[in-house]
Rosetta silent file (secondary structure, phi, psi, omega in degrees, C-alpha in Angstrom):
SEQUENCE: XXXXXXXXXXXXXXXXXXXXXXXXXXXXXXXXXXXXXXXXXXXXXXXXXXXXXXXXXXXXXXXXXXXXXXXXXXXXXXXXXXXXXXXXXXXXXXXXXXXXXXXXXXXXXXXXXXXXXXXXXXXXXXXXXXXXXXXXXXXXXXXXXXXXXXXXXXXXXXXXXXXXXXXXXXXXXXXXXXXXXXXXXXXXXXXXXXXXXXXXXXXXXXXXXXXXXXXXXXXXXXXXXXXXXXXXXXXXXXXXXXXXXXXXXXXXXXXXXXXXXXXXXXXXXXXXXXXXXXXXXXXXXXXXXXXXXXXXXXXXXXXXXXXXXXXXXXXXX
SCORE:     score description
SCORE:     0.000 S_00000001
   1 L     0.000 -102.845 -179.134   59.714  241.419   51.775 S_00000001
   2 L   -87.215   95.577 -156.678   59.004  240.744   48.304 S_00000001
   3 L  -117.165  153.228 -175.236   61.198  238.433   46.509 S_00000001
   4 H   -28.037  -38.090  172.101   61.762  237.402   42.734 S_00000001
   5 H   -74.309  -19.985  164.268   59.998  233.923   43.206 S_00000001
   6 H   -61.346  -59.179 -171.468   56.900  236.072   44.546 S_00000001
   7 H   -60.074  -49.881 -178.472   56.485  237.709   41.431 S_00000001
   8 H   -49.445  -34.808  159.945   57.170  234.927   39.172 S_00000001
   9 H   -51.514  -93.912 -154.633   53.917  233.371   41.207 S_00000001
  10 H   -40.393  -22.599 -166.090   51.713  236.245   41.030 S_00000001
  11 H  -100.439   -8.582  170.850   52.549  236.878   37.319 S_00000001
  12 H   -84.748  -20.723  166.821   51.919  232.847   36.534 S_00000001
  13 H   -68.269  -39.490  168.218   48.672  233.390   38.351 S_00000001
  14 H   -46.770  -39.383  160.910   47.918  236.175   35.920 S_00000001
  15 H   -35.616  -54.560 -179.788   48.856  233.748   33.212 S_00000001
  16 H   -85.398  -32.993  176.315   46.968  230.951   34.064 S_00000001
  17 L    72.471   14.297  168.402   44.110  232.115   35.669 S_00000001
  18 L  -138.976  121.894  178.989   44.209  229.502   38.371 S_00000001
  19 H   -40.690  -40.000 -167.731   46.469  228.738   41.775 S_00000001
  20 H   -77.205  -51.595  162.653   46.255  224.895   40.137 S_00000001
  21 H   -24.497  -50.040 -171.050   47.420  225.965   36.662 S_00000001
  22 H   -60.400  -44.297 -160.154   49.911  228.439   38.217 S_00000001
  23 H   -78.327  -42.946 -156.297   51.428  225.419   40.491 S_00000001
  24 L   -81.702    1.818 -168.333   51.671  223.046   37.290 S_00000001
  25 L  -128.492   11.361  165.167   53.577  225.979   35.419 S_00000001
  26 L  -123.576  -11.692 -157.952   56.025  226.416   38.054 S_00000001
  27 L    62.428   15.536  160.039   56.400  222.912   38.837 S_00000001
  28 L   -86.072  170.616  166.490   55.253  223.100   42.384 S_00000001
  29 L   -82.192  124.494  148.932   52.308  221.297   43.872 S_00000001
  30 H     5.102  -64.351 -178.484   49.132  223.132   44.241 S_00000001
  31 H   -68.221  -48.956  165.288   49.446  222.983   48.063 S_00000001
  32 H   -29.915  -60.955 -178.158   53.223  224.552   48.015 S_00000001
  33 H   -59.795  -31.858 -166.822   51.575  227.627   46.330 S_00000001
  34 H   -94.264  -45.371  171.274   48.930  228.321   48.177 S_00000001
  35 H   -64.995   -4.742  169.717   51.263  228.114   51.228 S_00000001
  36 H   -72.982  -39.531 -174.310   53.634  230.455   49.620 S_00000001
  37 H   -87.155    0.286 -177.147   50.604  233.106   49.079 S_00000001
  38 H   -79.942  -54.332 -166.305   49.388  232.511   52.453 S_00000001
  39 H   -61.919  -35.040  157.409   52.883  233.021   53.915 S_00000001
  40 H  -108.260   17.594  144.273   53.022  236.108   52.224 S_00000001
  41 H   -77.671   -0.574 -145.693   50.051  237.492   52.626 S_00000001
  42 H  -122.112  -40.848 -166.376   49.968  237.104   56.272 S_00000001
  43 L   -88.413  -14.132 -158.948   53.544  238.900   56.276 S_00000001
  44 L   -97.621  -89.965 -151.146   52.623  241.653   53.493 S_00000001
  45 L   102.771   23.972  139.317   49.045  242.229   55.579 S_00000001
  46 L  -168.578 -169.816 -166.685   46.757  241.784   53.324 S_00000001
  47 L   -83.871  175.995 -142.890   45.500  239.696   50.263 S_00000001
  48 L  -120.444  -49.888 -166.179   46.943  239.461   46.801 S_00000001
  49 L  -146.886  139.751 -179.002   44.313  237.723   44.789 S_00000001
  50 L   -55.027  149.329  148.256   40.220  236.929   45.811 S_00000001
  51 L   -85.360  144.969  147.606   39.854  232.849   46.517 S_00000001
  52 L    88.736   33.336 -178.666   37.654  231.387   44.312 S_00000001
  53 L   -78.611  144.904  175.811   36.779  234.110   41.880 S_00000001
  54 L  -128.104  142.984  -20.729   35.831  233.094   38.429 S_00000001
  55 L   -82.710  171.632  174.374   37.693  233.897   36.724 S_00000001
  56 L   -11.475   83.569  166.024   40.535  234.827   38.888 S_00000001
  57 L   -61.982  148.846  175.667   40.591  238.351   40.537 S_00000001
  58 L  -120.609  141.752  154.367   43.398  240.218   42.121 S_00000001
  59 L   -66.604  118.228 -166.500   43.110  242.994   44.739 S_00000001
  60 L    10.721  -58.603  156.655   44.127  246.079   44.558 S_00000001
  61 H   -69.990  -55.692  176.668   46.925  245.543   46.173 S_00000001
  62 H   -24.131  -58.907  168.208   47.503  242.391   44.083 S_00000001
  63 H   -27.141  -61.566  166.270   46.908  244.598   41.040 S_00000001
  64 H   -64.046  -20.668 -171.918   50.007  246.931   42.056 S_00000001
  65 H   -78.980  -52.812  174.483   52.212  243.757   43.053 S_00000001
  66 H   -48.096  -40.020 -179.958   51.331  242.306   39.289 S_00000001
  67 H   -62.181  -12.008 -155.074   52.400  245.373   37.756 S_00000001
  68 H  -108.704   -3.700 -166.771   55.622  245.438   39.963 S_00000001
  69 H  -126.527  -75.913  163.794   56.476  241.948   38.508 S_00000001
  70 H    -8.984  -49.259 -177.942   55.320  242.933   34.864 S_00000001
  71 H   -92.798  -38.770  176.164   58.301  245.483   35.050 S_00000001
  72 H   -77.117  -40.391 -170.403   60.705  243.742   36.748 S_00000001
  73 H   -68.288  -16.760  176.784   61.351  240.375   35.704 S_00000001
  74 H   -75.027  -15.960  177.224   62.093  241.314   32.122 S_00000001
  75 H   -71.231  -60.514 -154.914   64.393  243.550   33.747 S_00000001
  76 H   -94.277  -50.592  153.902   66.053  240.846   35.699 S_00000001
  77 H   -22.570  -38.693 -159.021   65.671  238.565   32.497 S_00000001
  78 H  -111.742  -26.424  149.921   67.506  240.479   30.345 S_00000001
  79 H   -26.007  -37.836 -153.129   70.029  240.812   33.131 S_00000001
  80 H  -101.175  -35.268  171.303   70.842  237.459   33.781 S_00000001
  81 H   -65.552  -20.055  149.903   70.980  236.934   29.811 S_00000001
  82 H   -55.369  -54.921 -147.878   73.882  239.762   29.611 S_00000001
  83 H   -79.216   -6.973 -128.024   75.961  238.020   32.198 S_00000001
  84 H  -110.626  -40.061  179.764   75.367  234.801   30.684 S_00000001
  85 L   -86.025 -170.060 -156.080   76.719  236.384   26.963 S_00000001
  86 L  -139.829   25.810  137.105   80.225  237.529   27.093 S_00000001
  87 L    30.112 -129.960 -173.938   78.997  241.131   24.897 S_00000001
  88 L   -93.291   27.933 -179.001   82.183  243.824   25.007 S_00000001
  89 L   -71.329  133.155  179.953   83.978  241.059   27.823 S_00000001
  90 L  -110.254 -174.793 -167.221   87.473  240.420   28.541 S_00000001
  91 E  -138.037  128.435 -160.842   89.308  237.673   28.970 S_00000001
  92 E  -120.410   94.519  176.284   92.937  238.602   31.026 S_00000001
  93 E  -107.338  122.301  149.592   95.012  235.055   29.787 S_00000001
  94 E  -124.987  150.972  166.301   99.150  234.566   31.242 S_00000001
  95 E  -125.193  177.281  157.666  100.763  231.348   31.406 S_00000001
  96 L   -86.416  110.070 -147.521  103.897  230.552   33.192 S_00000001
  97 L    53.431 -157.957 -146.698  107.013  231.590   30.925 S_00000001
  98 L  -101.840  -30.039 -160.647  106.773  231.225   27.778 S_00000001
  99 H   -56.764  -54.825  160.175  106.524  227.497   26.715 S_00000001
 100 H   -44.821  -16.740 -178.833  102.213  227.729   25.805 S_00000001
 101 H   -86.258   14.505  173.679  102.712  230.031   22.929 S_00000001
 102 L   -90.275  -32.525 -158.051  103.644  227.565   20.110 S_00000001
 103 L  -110.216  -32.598  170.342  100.185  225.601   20.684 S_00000001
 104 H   -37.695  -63.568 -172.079   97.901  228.714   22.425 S_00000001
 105 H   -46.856  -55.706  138.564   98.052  230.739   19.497 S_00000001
 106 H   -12.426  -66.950  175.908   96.645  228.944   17.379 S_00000001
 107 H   -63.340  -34.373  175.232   93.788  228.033   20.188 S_00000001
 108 H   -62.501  -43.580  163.173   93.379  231.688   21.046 S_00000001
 109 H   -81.085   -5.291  156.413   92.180  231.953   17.304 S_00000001
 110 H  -102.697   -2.404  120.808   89.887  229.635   16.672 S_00000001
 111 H     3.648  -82.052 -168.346   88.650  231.275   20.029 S_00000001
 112 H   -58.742  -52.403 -167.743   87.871  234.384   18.723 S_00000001
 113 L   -55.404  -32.107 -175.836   86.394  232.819   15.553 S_00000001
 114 L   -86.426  -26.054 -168.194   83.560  231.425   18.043 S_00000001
 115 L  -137.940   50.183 -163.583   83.587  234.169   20.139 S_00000001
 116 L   -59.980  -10.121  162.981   84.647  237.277   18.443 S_00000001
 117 L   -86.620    0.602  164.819   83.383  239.826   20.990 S_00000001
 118 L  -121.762  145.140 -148.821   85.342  239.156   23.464 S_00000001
 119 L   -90.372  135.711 -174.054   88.426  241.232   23.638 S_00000001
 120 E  -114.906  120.759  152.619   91.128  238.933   24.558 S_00000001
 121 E  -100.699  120.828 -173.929   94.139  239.886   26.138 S_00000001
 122 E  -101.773  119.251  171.226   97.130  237.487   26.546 S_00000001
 123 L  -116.809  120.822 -131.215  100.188  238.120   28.599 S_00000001
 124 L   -86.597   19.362 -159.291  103.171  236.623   27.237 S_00000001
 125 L   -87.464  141.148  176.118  105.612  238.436   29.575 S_00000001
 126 L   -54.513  128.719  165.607  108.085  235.993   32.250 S_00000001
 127 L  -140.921  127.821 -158.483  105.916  235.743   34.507 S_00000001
 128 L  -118.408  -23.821 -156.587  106.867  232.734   36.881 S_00000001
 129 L  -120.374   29.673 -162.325  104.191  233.728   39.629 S_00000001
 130 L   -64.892  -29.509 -129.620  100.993  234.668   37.970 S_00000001
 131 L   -64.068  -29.751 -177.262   98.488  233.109   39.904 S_00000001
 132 H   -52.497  -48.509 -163.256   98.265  236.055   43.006 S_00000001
 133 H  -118.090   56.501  156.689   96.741  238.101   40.312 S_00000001
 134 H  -102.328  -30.847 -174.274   93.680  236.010   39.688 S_00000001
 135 H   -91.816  -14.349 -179.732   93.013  236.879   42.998 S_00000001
 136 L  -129.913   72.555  179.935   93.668  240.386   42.543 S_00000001
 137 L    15.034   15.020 -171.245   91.459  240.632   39.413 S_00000001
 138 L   -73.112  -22.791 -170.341   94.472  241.479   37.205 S_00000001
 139 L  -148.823  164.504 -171.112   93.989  238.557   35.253 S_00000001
 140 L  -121.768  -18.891  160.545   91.123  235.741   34.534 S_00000001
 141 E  -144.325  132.966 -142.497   92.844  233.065   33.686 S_00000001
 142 E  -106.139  150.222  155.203   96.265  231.463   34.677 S_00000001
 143 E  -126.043  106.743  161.898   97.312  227.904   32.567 S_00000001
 144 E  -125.162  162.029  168.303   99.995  226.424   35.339 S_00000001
 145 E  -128.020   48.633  171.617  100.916  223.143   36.770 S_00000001
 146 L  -112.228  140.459  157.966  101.485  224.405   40.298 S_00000001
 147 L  -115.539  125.074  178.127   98.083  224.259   42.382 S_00000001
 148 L   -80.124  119.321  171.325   98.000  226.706   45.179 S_00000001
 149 L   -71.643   71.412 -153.322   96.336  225.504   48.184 S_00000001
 150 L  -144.045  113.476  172.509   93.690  228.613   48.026 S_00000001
 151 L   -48.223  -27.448 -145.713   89.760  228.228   48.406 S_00000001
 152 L  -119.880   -4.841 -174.070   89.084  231.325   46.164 S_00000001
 153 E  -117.677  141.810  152.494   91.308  229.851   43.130 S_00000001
 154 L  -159.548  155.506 -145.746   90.030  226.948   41.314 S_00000001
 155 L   -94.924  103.542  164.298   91.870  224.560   38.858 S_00000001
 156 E   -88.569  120.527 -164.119   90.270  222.654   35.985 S_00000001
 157 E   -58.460  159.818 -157.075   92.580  220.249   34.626 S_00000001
 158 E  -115.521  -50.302  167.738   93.326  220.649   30.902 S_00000001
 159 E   173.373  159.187  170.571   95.374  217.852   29.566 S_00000001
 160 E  -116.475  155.902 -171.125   98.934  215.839   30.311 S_00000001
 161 E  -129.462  144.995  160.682  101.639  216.189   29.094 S_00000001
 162 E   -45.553   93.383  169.689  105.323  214.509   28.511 S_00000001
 163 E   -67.929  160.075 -173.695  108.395  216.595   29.964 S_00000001
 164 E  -140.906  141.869 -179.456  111.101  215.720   27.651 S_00000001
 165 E   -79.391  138.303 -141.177  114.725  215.561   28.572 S_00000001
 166 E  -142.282  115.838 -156.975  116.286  218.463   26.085 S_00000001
 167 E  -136.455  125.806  150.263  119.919  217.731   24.596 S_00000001
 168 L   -29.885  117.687  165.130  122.649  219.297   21.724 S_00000001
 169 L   -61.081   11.065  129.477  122.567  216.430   18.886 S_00000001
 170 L   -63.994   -9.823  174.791  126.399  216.763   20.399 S_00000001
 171 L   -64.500  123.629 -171.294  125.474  215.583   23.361 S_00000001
 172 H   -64.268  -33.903 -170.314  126.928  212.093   24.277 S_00000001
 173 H   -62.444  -14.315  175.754  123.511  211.251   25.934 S_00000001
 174 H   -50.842   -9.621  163.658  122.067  211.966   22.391 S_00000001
 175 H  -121.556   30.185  156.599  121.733  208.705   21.044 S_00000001
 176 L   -75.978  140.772  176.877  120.202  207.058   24.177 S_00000001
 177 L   -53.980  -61.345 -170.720  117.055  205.437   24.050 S_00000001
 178 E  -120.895  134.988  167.043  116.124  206.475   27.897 S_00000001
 179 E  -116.732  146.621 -157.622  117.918  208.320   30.159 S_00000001
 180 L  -105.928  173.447 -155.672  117.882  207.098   33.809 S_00000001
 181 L   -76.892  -82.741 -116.435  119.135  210.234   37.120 S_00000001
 182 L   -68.147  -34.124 -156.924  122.593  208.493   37.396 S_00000001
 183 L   -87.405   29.498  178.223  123.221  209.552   33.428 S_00000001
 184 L  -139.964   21.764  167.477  122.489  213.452   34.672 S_00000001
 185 L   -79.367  -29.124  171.583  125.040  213.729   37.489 S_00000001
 186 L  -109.318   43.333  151.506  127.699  215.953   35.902 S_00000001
 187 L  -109.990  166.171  159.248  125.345  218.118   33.903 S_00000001
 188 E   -97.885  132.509  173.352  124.033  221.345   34.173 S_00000001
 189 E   -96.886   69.007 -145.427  120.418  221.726   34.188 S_00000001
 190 E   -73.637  165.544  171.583  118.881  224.743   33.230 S_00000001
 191 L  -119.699 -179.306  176.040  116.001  226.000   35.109 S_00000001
 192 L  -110.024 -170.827 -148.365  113.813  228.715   35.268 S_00000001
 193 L  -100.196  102.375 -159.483  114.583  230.948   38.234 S_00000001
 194 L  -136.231  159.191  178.686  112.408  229.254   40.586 S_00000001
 195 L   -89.951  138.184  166.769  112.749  227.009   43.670 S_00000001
 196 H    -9.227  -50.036  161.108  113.969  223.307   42.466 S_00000001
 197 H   -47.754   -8.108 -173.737  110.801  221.693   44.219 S_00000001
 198 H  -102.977   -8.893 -169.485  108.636  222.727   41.790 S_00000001
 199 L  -105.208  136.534 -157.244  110.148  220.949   38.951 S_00000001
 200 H   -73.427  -53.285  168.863  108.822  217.876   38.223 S_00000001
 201 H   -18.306  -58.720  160.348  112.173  216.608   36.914 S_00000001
 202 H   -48.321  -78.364  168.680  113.327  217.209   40.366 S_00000001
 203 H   -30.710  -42.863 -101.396  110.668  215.919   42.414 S_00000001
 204 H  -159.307  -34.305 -175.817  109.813  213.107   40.481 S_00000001
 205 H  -147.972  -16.974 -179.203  112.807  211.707   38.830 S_00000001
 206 H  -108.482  -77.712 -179.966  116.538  213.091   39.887 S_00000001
 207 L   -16.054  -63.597 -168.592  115.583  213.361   44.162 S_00000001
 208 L   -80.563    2.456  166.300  113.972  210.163   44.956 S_00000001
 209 L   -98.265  -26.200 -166.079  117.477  208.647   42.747 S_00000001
 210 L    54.931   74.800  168.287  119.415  211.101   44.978 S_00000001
 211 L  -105.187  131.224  147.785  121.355  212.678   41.939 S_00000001
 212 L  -149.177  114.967  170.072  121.533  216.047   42.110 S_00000001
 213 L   -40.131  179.652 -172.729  123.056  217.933   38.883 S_00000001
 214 E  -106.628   86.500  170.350  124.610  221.710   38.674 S_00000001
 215 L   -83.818  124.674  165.027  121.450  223.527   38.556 S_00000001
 216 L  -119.045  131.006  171.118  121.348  227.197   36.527 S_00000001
 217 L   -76.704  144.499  172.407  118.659  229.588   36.000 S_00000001
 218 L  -153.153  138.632 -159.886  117.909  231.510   33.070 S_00000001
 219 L  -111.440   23.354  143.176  114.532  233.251   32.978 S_00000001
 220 L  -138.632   76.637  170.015  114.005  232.705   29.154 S_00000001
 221 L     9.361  -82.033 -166.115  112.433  229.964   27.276 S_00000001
 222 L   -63.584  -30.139 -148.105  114.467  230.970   23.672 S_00000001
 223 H   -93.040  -49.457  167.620  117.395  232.047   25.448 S_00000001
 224 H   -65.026   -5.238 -179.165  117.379  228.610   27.226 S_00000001
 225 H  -120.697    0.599  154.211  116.913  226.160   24.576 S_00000001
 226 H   -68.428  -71.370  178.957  119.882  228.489   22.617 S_00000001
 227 L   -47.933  -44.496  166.641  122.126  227.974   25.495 S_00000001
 228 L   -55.804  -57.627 -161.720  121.153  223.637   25.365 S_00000001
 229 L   -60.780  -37.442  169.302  121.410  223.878   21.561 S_00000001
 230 L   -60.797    0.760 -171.771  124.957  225.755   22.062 S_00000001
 231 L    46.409   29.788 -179.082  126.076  222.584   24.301 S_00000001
 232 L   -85.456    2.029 -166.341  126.342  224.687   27.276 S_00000001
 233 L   159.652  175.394 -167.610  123.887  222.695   29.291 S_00000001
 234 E  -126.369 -179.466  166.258  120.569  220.396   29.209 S_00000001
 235 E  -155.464  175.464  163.798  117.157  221.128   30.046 S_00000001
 236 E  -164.253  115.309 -157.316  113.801  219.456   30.518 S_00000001
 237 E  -118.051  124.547 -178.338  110.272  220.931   28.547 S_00000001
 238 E   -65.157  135.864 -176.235  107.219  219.624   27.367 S_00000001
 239 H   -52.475  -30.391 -178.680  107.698  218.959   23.681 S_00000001
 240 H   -42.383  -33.339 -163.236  106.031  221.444   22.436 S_00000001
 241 H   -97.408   14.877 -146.644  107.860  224.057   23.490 S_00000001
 242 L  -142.107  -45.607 -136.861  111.191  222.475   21.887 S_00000001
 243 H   -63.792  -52.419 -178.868  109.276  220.997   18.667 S_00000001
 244 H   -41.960  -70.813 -164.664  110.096  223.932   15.897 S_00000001
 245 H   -42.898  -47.568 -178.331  113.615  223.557   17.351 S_00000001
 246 H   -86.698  -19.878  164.348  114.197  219.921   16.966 S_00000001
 247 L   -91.796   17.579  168.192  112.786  219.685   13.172 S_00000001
 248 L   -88.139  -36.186 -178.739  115.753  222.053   12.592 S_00000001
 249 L   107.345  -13.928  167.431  118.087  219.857   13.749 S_00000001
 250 L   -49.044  -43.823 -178.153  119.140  222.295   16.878 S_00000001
 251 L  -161.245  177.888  174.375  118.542  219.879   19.821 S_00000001
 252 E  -121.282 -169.611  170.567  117.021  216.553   20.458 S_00000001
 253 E  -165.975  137.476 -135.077  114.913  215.299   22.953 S_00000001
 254 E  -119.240  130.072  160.614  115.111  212.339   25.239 S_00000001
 255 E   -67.775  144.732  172.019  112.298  210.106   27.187 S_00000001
 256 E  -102.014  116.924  144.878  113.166  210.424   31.238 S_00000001
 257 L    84.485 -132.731  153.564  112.931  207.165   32.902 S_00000001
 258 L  -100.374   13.242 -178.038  109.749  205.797   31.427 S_00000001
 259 L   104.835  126.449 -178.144  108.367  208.502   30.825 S_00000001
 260 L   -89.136  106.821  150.229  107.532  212.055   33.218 S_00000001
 261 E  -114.210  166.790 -155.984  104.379  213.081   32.648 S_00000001
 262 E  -138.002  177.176  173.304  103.008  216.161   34.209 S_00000001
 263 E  -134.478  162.985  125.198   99.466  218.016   33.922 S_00000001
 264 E   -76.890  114.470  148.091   98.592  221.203   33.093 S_00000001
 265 E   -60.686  111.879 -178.417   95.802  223.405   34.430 S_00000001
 266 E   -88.921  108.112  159.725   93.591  226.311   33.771 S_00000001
 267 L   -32.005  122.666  150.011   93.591  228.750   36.580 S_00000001
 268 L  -176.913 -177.737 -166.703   90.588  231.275   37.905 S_00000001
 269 E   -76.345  149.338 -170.096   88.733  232.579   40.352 S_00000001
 270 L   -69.363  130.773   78.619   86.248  229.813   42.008 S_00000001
 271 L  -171.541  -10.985  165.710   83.064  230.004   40.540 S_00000001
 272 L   -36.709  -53.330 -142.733   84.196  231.919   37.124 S_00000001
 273 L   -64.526   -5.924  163.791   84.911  228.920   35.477 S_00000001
 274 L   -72.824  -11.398 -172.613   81.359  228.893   35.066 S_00000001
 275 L   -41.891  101.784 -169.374   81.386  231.759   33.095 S_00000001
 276 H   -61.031  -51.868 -175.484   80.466  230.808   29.213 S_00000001
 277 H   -67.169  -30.352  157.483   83.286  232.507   27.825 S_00000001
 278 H   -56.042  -27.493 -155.223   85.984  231.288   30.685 S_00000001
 279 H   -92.640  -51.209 -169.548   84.216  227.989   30.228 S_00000001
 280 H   -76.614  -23.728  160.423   84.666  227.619   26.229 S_00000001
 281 H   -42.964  -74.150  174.499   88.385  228.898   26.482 S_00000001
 282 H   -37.375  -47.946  171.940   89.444  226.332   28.541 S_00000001
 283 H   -73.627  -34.806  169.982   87.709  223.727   26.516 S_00000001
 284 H   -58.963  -43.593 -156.223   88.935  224.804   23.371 S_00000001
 285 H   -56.322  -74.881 -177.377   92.701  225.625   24.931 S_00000001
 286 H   -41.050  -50.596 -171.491   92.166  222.012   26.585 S_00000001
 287 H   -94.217  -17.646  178.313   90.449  220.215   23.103 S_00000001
 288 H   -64.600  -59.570 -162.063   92.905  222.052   20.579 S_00000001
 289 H   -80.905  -14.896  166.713   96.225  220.796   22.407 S_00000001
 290 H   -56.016  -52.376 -165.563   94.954  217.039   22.768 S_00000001
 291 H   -78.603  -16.610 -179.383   94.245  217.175   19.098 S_00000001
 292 L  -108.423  -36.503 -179.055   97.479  218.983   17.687 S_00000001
 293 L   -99.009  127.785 -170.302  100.208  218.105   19.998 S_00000001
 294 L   -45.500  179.728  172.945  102.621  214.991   19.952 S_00000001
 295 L    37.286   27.480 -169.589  103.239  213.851   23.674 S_00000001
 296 E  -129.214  155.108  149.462   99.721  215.213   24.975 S_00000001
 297 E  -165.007  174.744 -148.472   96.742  213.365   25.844 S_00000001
 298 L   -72.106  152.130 -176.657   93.733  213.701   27.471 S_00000001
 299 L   -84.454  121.017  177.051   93.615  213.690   31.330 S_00000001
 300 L    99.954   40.090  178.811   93.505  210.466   33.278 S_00000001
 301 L  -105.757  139.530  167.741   94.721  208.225   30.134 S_00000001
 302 L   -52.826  177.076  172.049   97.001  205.454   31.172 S_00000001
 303 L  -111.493 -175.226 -170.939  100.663  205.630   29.978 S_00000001
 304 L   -80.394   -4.745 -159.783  101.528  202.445   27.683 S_00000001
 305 L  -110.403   -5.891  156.023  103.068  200.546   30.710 S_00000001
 306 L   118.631  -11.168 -158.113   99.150  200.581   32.649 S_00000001
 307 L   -85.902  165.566  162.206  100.572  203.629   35.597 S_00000001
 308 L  -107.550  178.388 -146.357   98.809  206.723   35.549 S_00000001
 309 L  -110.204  120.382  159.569   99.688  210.286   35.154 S_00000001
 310 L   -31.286  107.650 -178.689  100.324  212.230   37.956 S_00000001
 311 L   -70.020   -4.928  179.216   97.482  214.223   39.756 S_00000001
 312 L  -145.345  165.459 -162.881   98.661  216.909   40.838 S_00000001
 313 L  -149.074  148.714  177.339  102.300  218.337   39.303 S_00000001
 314 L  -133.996   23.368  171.249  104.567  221.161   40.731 S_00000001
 315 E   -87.165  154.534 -168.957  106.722  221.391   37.424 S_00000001
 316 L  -111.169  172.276 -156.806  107.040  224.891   35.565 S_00000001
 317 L  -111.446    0.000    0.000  106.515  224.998   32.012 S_00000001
């Protein structure tokens, strides 16, 4: 019957005090309008506003329809301007493991600083799998570099990054420039506990050499880069998550190959990311870690040798 673009006519006719006025203050043509009030005058069954009164009459009924648009659209106005501010709103943030929290934190607060009403919770718990419960509203945003082939999820990329091969300064590979698959056949690799395909390391740089290493899981970020630093085993992490560790003097860290780069991704439900506060997370998350972290740069930047960075990445962080 009566829908929101009706009123928004009838109350710019009231405005204007003309159908041609009305048309130039909606942006339609003159002719559009009049076939709009025809079409729904013809369907309502009777008229809205006299033709040609000067100035500009409405009919009775018209009268009650203006009044019905007087009340509502400010209504619907001040509606559309809640969802659009992000008010007492939350924001549900996990990443996968642990490895985002040297460079997040940081990002989450000057966040806040822009956007201090919204209550943000981030959850820093292993979580290897988040991504199911974006879909089951548990959470609003995931930052992985897995993409899930799922219409209802969608991924904005964030930035790429360098995996770095992760070594004891006891390690004999520790004073190599590069290390190539054949120098990683009698190590142990830890992982997280995940299947092997997902790690870019795998995929990407030990498989297609057909090396394959002693892999063991351990399902903690500190407790794994203890266990490297302890010469029990190697790993391989985007610097960041290493970085504290290695100005200590605790481990080193090695390019693979010519360098593995990987991407990272912000997670959410498809049409959120429109969201203004989903939207400026991501950019800040996204413009913070370009600008602070060593081995990061912005997505779709060459590498120094002209190749490009891998679109789409199945490594865990």
């Amino acid at each position: 019957m009566i829908e929101i673009k009706h009123l928004k006519t009838i109350l710019a006719l009231k405005q204007t005090g003309s159908l041609a006025n009305a048309a130039n203050q909606l942006h339609q043509t003159q002719s559009a309008l009049s076939h709009q009030f025809s079409e729904l005058e013809h369907r309502l069954g009777y008229r809205i506003f006299v033709r040609k009164s000067q100035p500009l009459r409405f009919t009775p009924q018209g009268e009650v329809l203006l009044r019905l648009a007087q009340e509502v659209l400010p209504i619907v106005r001040r509606a559309i301007e809640e969802c659009n501010e992000p008010g007492n709103a939350h924001l549900n943030i996990a990443i996968e493991c642990h490895s985002c929290i040297q460079w997040l934190t940081p990002a989450l607060q000057q966040y806040r600083q822009t956007w201090p009403d919204v209550n943000v919770d981030f959850h820093s718990g292993v979580t290897f799998d988040p991504q199911p419960a974006l879909l089951q509203r548990e959470l609003d945003v995931v930052l992985t570099s897995d993409i899930l082939d799922n219409q209802r999820l969608h991924y904005t990329a964030l930035f790429d990054y360098e995996v770095k091969l992760v070594l004891s300064p006891d390690h004999p590979l520790a004073n190599r420039l590069h290390i190539q698959p054949q120098d990683l056949i009698s190590e142990t690799l830890f992982i997280y506990p995940v299947q092997r395909e997902r790690f870019d390391i795998w995929r990407h740089f030990l498989q297609p050499a057909g090396i394959t290493p002693h892999f063991k899981h351990v399902d903690n970020t500190l407790l794994l880069i203890q266990m490297v630093a302890a010469g029990m085993g190697i790993a391989a992490l985007p610097h960041w998550a290493v970085e504290n560790f290695e100005k200590q003097g605790l481990v080193v860290t090695k390019t693979l190959g010519e360098g593995l780069w990987s991407r990272l991704y912000a997670a959410n439900r498809t049409g959120e990311q429109h969201q203004p506060a989903i939207r400026e997370f991501i950019r800040l998350a996204g413009q913070h870690a370009v600008n602070h972290l060593p081995f990061v740069k912005q997505v779709g930047v060459s590498n120094a040798d002209g190749t490009k960075v891998m679109q789409q990445s199945g490594s865990r962080l």
